[in-house]
Amino acid sequence: MSSKAVKQAIMNGDKAFKQFFKGLSKFPRYKKKRKQDVKCYFPKNNKTDWTVERHRVKVPTIGWIRLKEYGYIPKNATVKSGTVYQRAGRYFVSVLCELEEMATKLALNAVGLGIDLGVKDFATRSDGIVHENINKTIKVKKIEKRLKREQRS
């Protein structure tokens, strides 16, 4: 186990006592190791500690863990630390990531844009583009009808 993991547990206890003395929370309870869900904190000490691939993540001292779905952890993010915990017999990974700032360019228009909200169409722009109301589509109407039927029974 990493020394930073033990330090994190001490920091969590310190934070709990500080919140108690400020009057923000109750006195922290002692929680037995056997009576709670397992929780482990893993910091990133070097580059190869937390490696993220398509459907799996590499956790230090544990190894590769398969993810249920792809895309929860962004590819361009650098993982700072993570927590592996067990709840109801299932294991979960919580990851702290750092994303690079993406510079967004704003297109400056000299011409203004007017929007008219209507009853028939959701919105009509001054350049002639009409946006339809997505709640009036046939698929949504069918789903709402089914929901009403299910709620009645």
mmCIF file of C-alpha atoms in Angstrom:
data_model
loop_
_atom_site.group_PDB
_atom_site.id
_atom_site.type_symbol
_atom_site.label_atom_id
_atom_site.label_comp_id
_atom_site.label_asym_id
_atom_site.label_seq_id
_atom_site.Cartn_x
_atom_site.Cartn_y
_atom_site.Cartn_z
ATOM 1 C CA MET A 1 0.000 0.000 0.000
ATOM 2 C CA SER A 2 1.246 3.459 -0.845
ATOM 3 C CA SER A 3 2.314 5.860 1.902
ATOM 4 C CA LYS A 4 0.179 8.501 0.201
ATOM 5 C CA ALA A 5 -2.878 6.283 0.689
ATOM 6 C CA VAL A 6 -2.315 6.285 4.463
ATOM 7 C CA LYS A 7 -1.694 10.031 4.365
ATOM 8 C CA GLN A 8 -4.984 10.505 2.491
ATOM 9 C CA ALA A 9 -6.869 8.631 5.242
ATOM 10 C CA ILE A 10 -5.307 10.921 7.860
ATOM 11 C CA MET A 11 -6.219 13.990 5.778
ATOM 12 C CA ASN A 12 -9.830 12.751 5.500
ATOM 13 C CA GLY A 13 -10.006 12.344 9.294
ATOM 14 C CA ASP A 14 -8.488 15.787 9.793
ATOM 15 C CA LYS A 15 -11.055 17.314 7.444
ATOM 16 C CA ALA A 16 -13.894 15.589 9.336
ATOM 17 C CA PHE A 17 -12.717 17.013 12.675
ATOM 18 C CA LYS A 18 -12.257 20.509 11.213
ATOM 19 C CA GLN A 19 -15.826 20.450 9.877
ATOM 20 C CA PHE A 20 -17.045 19.298 13.313
ATOM 21 C CA PHE A 21 -15.290 22.123 15.162
ATOM 22 C CA LYS A 22 -16.620 24.692 12.672
ATOM 23 C CA GLY A 23 -20.123 23.409 13.410
ATOM 24 C CA LEU A 24 -20.751 22.174 9.860
ATOM 25 C CA SER A 25 -21.169 18.496 10.724
ATOM 26 C CA LYS A 26 -21.542 16.036 13.597
ATOM 27 C CA PHE A 27 -18.694 14.395 15.483
ATOM 28 C CA PRO A 28 -16.929 11.873 13.209
ATOM 29 C CA ARG A 29 -17.806 8.278 14.049
ATOM 30 C CA TYR A 30 -15.260 5.496 14.283
ATOM 31 C CA LYS A 31 -16.002 3.001 11.552
ATOM 32 C CA LYS A 32 -14.835 -0.568 11.950
ATOM 33 C CA LYS A 33 -12.840 -2.006 9.100
ATOM 34 C CA ARG A 34 -15.092 -5.060 8.817
ATOM 35 C CA LYS A 35 -18.394 -3.185 8.874
ATOM 36 C CA GLN A 36 -17.860 -0.917 5.906
ATOM 37 C CA ASP A 37 -17.336 -1.154 2.200
ATOM 38 C CA VAL A 38 -13.713 -1.519 1.134
ATOM 39 C CA LYS A 39 -12.129 1.685 -0.121
ATOM 40 C CA CYS A 40 -8.555 2.139 -1.380
ATOM 41 C CA TYR A 41 -6.861 5.362 -2.499
ATOM 42 C CA PHE A 42 -4.149 5.151 -5.163
ATOM 43 C CA PRO A 43 -2.116 8.269 -6.021
ATOM 44 C CA LYS A 44 -0.140 8.622 -9.238
ATOM 45 C CA ASN A 45 3.549 8.446 -8.336
ATOM 46 C CA ASN A 46 4.984 7.971 -11.829
ATOM 47 C CA LYS A 47 3.766 7.983 -15.452
ATOM 48 C CA THR A 48 2.942 4.273 -15.663
ATOM 49 C CA ASP A 49 0.838 4.071 -12.489
ATOM 50 C CA TRP A 50 -2.527 5.041 -13.978
ATOM 51 C CA THR A 51 -2.776 4.007 -17.619
ATOM 52 C CA VAL A 52 -6.111 4.402 -19.381
ATOM 53 C CA GLU A 53 -7.028 2.337 -22.430
ATOM 54 C CA ARG A 54 -10.301 1.811 -24.292
ATOM 55 C CA HIS A 55 -12.045 -0.662 -21.977
ATOM 56 C CA ARG A 56 -9.637 -0.963 -19.076
ATOM 57 C CA VAL A 57 -7.593 1.031 -16.603
ATOM 58 C CA LYS A 58 -4.328 0.074 -14.896
ATOM 59 C CA VAL A 59 -4.376 0.632 -11.139
ATOM 60 C CA PRO A 60 -1.073 0.568 -9.229
ATOM 61 C CA THR A 61 -0.468 -2.619 -7.153
ATOM 62 C CA ILE A 62 -3.722 -4.183 -8.473
ATOM 63 C CA GLY A 63 -3.171 -4.277 -12.220
ATOM 64 C CA TRP A 64 -5.647 -3.972 -15.062
ATOM 65 C CA ILE A 65 -9.342 -3.461 -14.296
ATOM 66 C CA ARG A 66 -11.948 -3.808 -17.032
ATOM 67 C CA LEU A 67 -14.376 -0.914 -17.421
ATOM 68 C CA LYS A 68 -18.036 -1.528 -18.106
ATOM 69 C CA GLU A 69 -18.337 1.113 -20.816
ATOM 70 C CA TYR A 70 -15.968 3.114 -22.965
ATOM 71 C CA GLY A 71 -15.653 6.881 -22.734
ATOM 72 C CA TYR A 72 -16.109 7.595 -19.034
ATOM 73 C CA ILE A 73 -12.458 8.595 -18.676
ATOM 74 C CA PRO A 74 -11.420 11.043 -21.425
ATOM 75 C CA LYS A 75 -8.426 10.021 -23.543
ATOM 76 C CA ASN A 76 -6.678 13.403 -23.426
ATOM 77 C CA ALA A 77 -6.955 13.600 -19.611
ATOM 78 C CA THR A 78 -4.081 12.900 -17.251
ATOM 79 C CA VAL A 79 -5.086 10.825 -14.227
ATOM 80 C CA LYS A 80 -3.950 12.349 -10.923
ATOM 81 C CA SER A 81 -5.270 9.749 -8.479
ATOM 82 C CA GLY A 82 -8.057 7.269 -8.037
ATOM 83 C CA THR A 83 -10.102 5.355 -5.519
ATOM 84 C CA VAL A 84 -11.221 1.761 -5.859
ATOM 85 C CA TYR A 85 -14.161 0.852 -3.650
ATOM 86 C CA GLN A 86 -16.549 -2.031 -3.165
ATOM 87 C CA ARG A 87 -20.274 -1.589 -2.655
ATOM 88 C CA ALA A 88 -22.737 -4.478 -2.516
ATOM 89 C CA GLY A 89 -20.198 -6.968 -3.822
ATOM 90 C CA ARG A 90 -19.285 -4.881 -6.884
ATOM 91 C CA TYR A 91 -16.121 -2.871 -7.430
ATOM 92 C CA PHE A 92 -16.097 0.722 -8.655
ATOM 93 C CA VAL A 93 -13.310 3.049 -9.758
ATOM 94 C CA SER A 94 -13.432 6.779 -9.106
ATOM 95 C CA VAL A 95 -10.722 8.728 -10.950
ATOM 96 C CA LEU A 96 -9.494 12.310 -10.513
ATOM 97 C CA CYS A 97 -8.455 13.625 -13.940
ATOM 98 C CA GLU A 98 -6.898 16.834 -15.172
ATOM 99 C CA LEU A 99 -7.938 18.126 -18.587
ATOM 100 C CA GLU A 100 -5.908 20.551 -20.640
ATOM 101 C CA GLU A 101 -7.542 23.887 -21.284
ATOM 102 C CA MET A 102 -8.934 23.944 -24.790
ATOM 103 C CA ALA A 103 -8.825 27.361 -26.380
ATOM 104 C CA THR A 104 -12.139 28.137 -27.996
ATOM 105 C CA LYS A 105 -12.287 30.692 -30.747
ATOM 106 C CA LEU A 106 -15.350 32.836 -30.871
ATOM 107 C CA ALA A 107 -16.493 33.823 -34.328
ATOM 108 C CA LEU A 108 -17.182 37.528 -34.308
ATOM 109 C CA ASN A 109 -20.204 38.497 -36.364
ATOM 110 C CA ALA A 110 -20.968 42.059 -37.290
ATOM 111 C CA VAL A 111 -24.544 41.046 -38.084
ATOM 112 C CA GLY A 112 -26.946 40.332 -35.215
ATOM 113 C CA LEU A 113 -29.224 37.333 -34.925
ATOM 114 C CA GLY A 114 -32.903 37.450 -34.001
ATOM 115 C CA ILE A 115 -34.858 34.501 -32.629
ATOM 116 C CA ASP A 116 -38.649 34.193 -32.648
ATOM 117 C CA LEU A 117 -40.191 31.590 -30.341
ATOM 118 C CA GLY A 118 -43.459 30.280 -31.703
ATOM 119 C CA VAL A 119 -46.277 27.843 -31.055
ATOM 120 C CA LYS A 120 -46.088 25.792 -34.261
ATOM 121 C CA ASP A 121 -42.295 25.836 -34.609
ATOM 122 C CA PHE A 122 -39.996 25.968 -31.601
ATOM 123 C CA ALA A 123 -37.757 28.756 -32.883
ATOM 124 C CA THR A 124 -37.250 30.678 -36.115
ATOM 125 C CA ARG A 125 -34.024 32.572 -36.654
ATOM 126 C CA SER A 126 -33.710 35.822 -38.578
ATOM 127 C CA ASP A 127 -31.555 34.097 -41.217
ATOM 128 C CA GLY A 128 -34.490 31.787 -42.069
ATOM 129 C CA ILE A 129 -33.500 28.585 -40.265
ATOM 130 C CA VAL A 130 -36.424 26.928 -38.447
ATOM 131 C CA HIS A 131 -35.854 24.695 -35.394
ATOM 132 C CA GLU A 132 -38.632 22.215 -34.658
ATOM 133 C CA ASN A 133 -39.850 21.354 -31.178
ATOM 134 C CA ILE A 134 -38.375 17.961 -30.271
ATOM 135 C CA ASN A 135 -41.223 17.285 -27.829
ATOM 136 C CA LYS A 136 -43.724 17.239 -30.716
ATOM 137 C CA THR A 137 -42.090 14.410 -32.692
ATOM 138 C CA ILE A 138 -43.982 11.172 -33.288
ATOM 139 C CA LYS A 139 -41.503 9.130 -31.237
ATOM 140 C CA VAL A 140 -41.855 11.371 -28.175
ATOM 141 C CA LYS A 141 -45.653 11.356 -28.456
ATOM 142 C CA LYS A 142 -45.667 7.523 -28.539
ATOM 143 C CA ILE A 143 -43.396 7.333 -25.501
ATOM 144 C CA GLU A 144 -45.571 9.817 -23.571
ATOM 145 C CA LYS A 145 -48.700 7.843 -24.471
ATOM 146 C CA ARG A 146 -47.047 4.629 -23.249
ATOM 147 C CA LEU A 147 -45.955 6.378 -20.036
ATOM 148 C CA LYS A 148 -49.519 7.544 -19.327
ATOM 149 C CA ARG A 149 -50.803 3.997 -19.870
ATOM 150 C CA GLU A 150 -48.146 2.501 -17.559
ATOM 151 C CA GLN A 151 -48.807 5.073 -14.833
ATOM 152 C CA ARG A 152 -52.539 4.308 -14.839
ATOM 153 C CA SER A 153 -52.056 0.610 -14.137
#
